[in-house]
CSV table of C-alpha atoms in Angstrom, one decimal:
chain,number,residue,atom,x,y,z
A,20,UNK,CA,5.5,7.4,10.4
A,21,UNK,CA,7.6,9.7,12.5
A,22,UNK,CA,10.9,8.2,13.6
A,23,UNK,CA,9.3,4.7,13.4
A,24,UNK,CA,6.4,5.5,15.9
A,25,UNK,CA,2.9,4.6,14.9
A,26,UNK,CA,3.9,3.1,11.6
A,27,UNK,CA,0.9,2.1,9.5
A,28,UNK,CA,0.1,0.8,6.1
A,29,UNK,CA,-3.0,0.9,4.1
A,30,UNK,CA,-4.9,-0.9,1.3
A,31,UNK,CA,-7.5,0.6,-0.9
A,32,UNK,CA,-9.7,-1.3,-3.4
A,33,UNK,CA,-11.1,0.0,-6.6
A,34,UNK,CA,-13.8,-1.8,-8.5
A,35,UNK,CA,-14.3,-0.8,-12.2
A,36,UNK,CA,-12.2,2.3,-11.5
A,37,UNK,CA,-14.3,3.4,-8.6
A,38,UNK,CA,-13.2,3.4,-4.9
A,39,UNK,CA,-14.8,0.5,-3.1
A,40,UNK,CA,-14.7,1.7,0.5
A,41,UNK,CA,-15.8,-1.6,2.0
A,42,UNK,CA,-12.5,-3.1,0.7
A,43,UNK,CA,-10.3,-0.5,2.3
A,44,UNK,CA,-8.1,-1.8,5.1
A,45,UNK,CA,-5.6,-0.2,7.5
A,46,UNK,CA,-2.7,-1.9,9.2
A,47,UNK,CA,-0.7,-1.0,12.3
A,48,UNK,CA,2.8,-2.3,11.6
A,49,UNK,CA,3.5,-4.9,14.3
A,50,UNK,CA,6.7,-6.6,13.4
A,51,UNK,CA,9.0,-3.8,12.3
A,52,UNK,CA,10.9,-1.6,14.7
A,53,UNK,CA,12.1,1.7,13.5
A,54,UNK,CA,11.8,2.9,9.9
A,55,UNK,CA,12.1,0.0,7.4
A,56,UNK,CA,9.8,0.6,4.4
A,57,UNK,CA,10.6,-2.8,2.8
A,58,UNK,CA,9.9,-4.8,5.9
A,59,UNK,CA,6.7,-2.9,6.4
A,60,UNK,CA,5.5,-3.5,2.8
A,61,UNK,CA,6.4,-7.2,3.4
A,62,UNK,CA,4.3,-7.4,6.6
A,63,UNK,CA,1.3,-5.6,5.1
A,64,UNK,CA,1.3,-7.7,1.9
A,65,UNK,CA,1.7,-10.9,3.9
A,66,UNK,CA,-1.1,-10.1,6.3
A,67,UNK,CA,-3.6,-9.0,3.7
A,68,UNK,CA,-3.1,-11.7,1.2
A,69,UNK,CA,-2.6,-14.4,3.8
A,70,UNK,CA,-6.0,-13.5,5.2
A,71,UNK,CA,-7.6,-13.5,1.7
A,72,UNK,CA,-6.3,-17.0,1.2
A,73,UNK,CA,-7.4,-18.2,4.6
A,74,UNK,CA,-10.9,-16.8,4.2
A,75,UNK,CA,-11.0,-18.0,0.4
A,76,UNK,CA,-11.8,-14.6,-0.7
A,77,UNK,CA,-11.2,-13.5,-4.4
A,78,UNK,CA,-7.8,-12.0,-5.2
A,79,UNK,CA,-7.5,-8.7,-7.0
A,80,UNK,CA,-6.8,-8.3,-10.7
A,81,UNK,CA,-3.7,-6.2,-10.0
A,82,UNK,CA,-1.7,-5.4,-6.9
A,83,UNK,CA,-0.2,-1.8,-6.9
A,84,UNK,CA,2.6,-1.0,-4.5
A,85,UNK,CA,3.6,2.5,-3.6
A,86,UNK,CA,7.3,2.7,-4.2
A,87,UNK,CA,10.1,1.6,-6.5
A,88,UNK,CA,12.1,-1.6,-7.1
A,89,UNK,CA,12.8,-2.3,-3.5
A,90,UNK,CA,9.1,-2.1,-2.4
A,91,UNK,CA,8.2,-4.2,-5.4
A,92,UNK,CA,10.7,-6.8,-4.4
A,93,UNK,CA,9.4,-6.8,-0.8
A,94,UNK,CA,5.9,-7.3,-2.0
A,95,UNK,CA,6.9,-10.0,-4.5
A,96,UNK,CA,8.7,-11.9,-1.7
A,97,UNK,CA,5.7,-11.8,0.5
A,98,UNK,CA,3.4,-13.0,-2.3
A,99,UNK,CA,5.8,-15.7,-3.3
A,100,UNK,CA,5.9,-17.0,0.3
A,101,UNK,CA,2.1,-17.4,0.1
A,102,UNK,CA,2.2,-19.1,-3.2
A,103,UNK,CA,0.9,-16.1,-5.1
A,104,UNK,CA,3.9,-15.2,-7.3
A,105,UNK,CA,1.6,-15.2,-10.4
A,106,UNK,CA,-0.6,-12.5,-9.0
A,107,UNK,CA,-0.2,-9.4,-11.2
A,108,UNK,CA,2.0,-6.9,-9.3
A,109,UNK,CA,3.5,-3.5,-10.2
A,110,UNK,CA,4.8,-0.5,-8.2
A,111,UNK,CA,4.6,3.1,-8.8
A,112,UNK,CA,7.6,5.3,-7.9
A,113,UNK,CA,6.6,8.8,-6.9
A,114,UNK,CA,9.4,11.1,-8.1
A,115,UNK,CA,9.5,10.2,-11.8
A,116,UNK,CA,6.1,8.3,-11.7
A,117,UNK,CA,7.8,5.2,-13.1
A,118,UNK,CA,6.0,1.8,-13.1
A,119,UNK,CA,8.1,-1.2,-12.2
A,120,UNK,CA,7.1,-4.8,-12.8
A,121,UNK,CA,8.8,-8.1,-11.8
A,122,UNK,CA,11.1,-9.5,-14.3
A,123,UNK,CA,11.6,-6.1,-16.1
A,124,UNK,CA,15.0,-4.4,-15.7
A,125,UNK,CA,13.7,-1.1,-16.9
A,126,UNK,CA,10.6,0.9,-15.7
A,127,UNK,CA,7.5,1.4,-17.8
A,128,UNK,CA,7.2,5.2,-18.4
A,129,UNK,CA,3.8,6.5,-19.5
A,130,UNK,CA,3.1,10.0,-20.7
A,131,UNK,CA,2.2,12.3,-17.8
A,132,UNK,CA,-1.1,12.9,-19.6
A,133,UNK,CA,-1.9,9.2,-19.8
A,134,UNK,CA,-5.2,8.2,-18.3
A,135,UNK,CA,-3.7,4.9,-17.1
A,136,UNK,CA,-1.0,6.7,-15.2
A,137,UNK,CA,-3.4,9.2,-13.8
A,138,UNK,CA,-5.6,6.3,-12.5
A,139,UNK,CA,-2.6,4.6,-10.9
A,140,UNK,CA,-1.6,7.9,-9.3
A,141,UNK,CA,-5.2,8.4,-8.0
A,142,UNK,CA,-5.1,4.9,-6.4
A,143,UNK,CA,-1.8,5.5,-4.8
A,144,UNK,CA,-2.8,9.0,-3.5
A,145,UNK,CA,-6.0,7.5,-2.1
A,146,UNK,CA,-3.9,4.8,-0.2
A,147,UNK,CA,-1.7,7.7,1.1
A,148,UNK,CA,-4.7,9.7,2.3
A,149,UNK,CA,-6.2,6.7,4.0
A,150,UNK,CA,-3.0,5.8,5.8
A,151,UNK,CA,-2.3,9.4,6.9
A,152,UNK,CA,-5.8,9.6,8.5
A,153,UNK,CA,-5.0,6.4,10.4
A,154,UNK,CA,-1.6,7.5,11.4
A,155,UNK,CA,-2.9,10.8,12.7
A,156,UNK,CA,-5.5,9.0,14.7
A,157,UNK,CA,-2.9,6.7,16.4
A,158,UNK,CA,-0.6,9.6,17.0
A,159,UNK,CA,-3.3,11.7,18.6
A,160,UNK,CA,-4.3,8.8,20.8
A,161,UNK,CA,-0.7,8.3,21.9
A,162,UNK,CA,-0.2,11.9,22.7
A,163,UNK,CA,-3.4,12.2,24.6
A,164,UNK,CA,-2.5,9.1,26.6
A,165,UNK,CA,0.9,10.7,27.7
A,166,UNK,CA,-0.9,13.8,29.0
A,167,UNK,CA,-3.3,11.9,31.2
């Protein structure tokens, strides 16, 4: 997002450790004005998992959120509101690559060489890439629209 304009979220799906492109989803943030990462995470999680419940689709084995404790809490609140508080949930904070989980006061720290950490980083980075492509598309459309 740039100054809160064209805010987007993304969701990527991996099956057996491989990207499952049919499960990728992108979200234009609709209810959040300005820059509010926590509210944006809440919105995306509520929309995605609310829809999965409504359509009686299978739930994932794990929900990975990009961010730290605040983003984890926002996602957890959205899942709890949907009755999904038992769904496995963790977040991955970028700077120190710490993994946060509900109910744990301290982060999980894996070795930088850990295959598990590298996989979580790959999932997070793929979600970033997918969101950036969508953000650039929306921004380009908005800029072209202003020129016309």
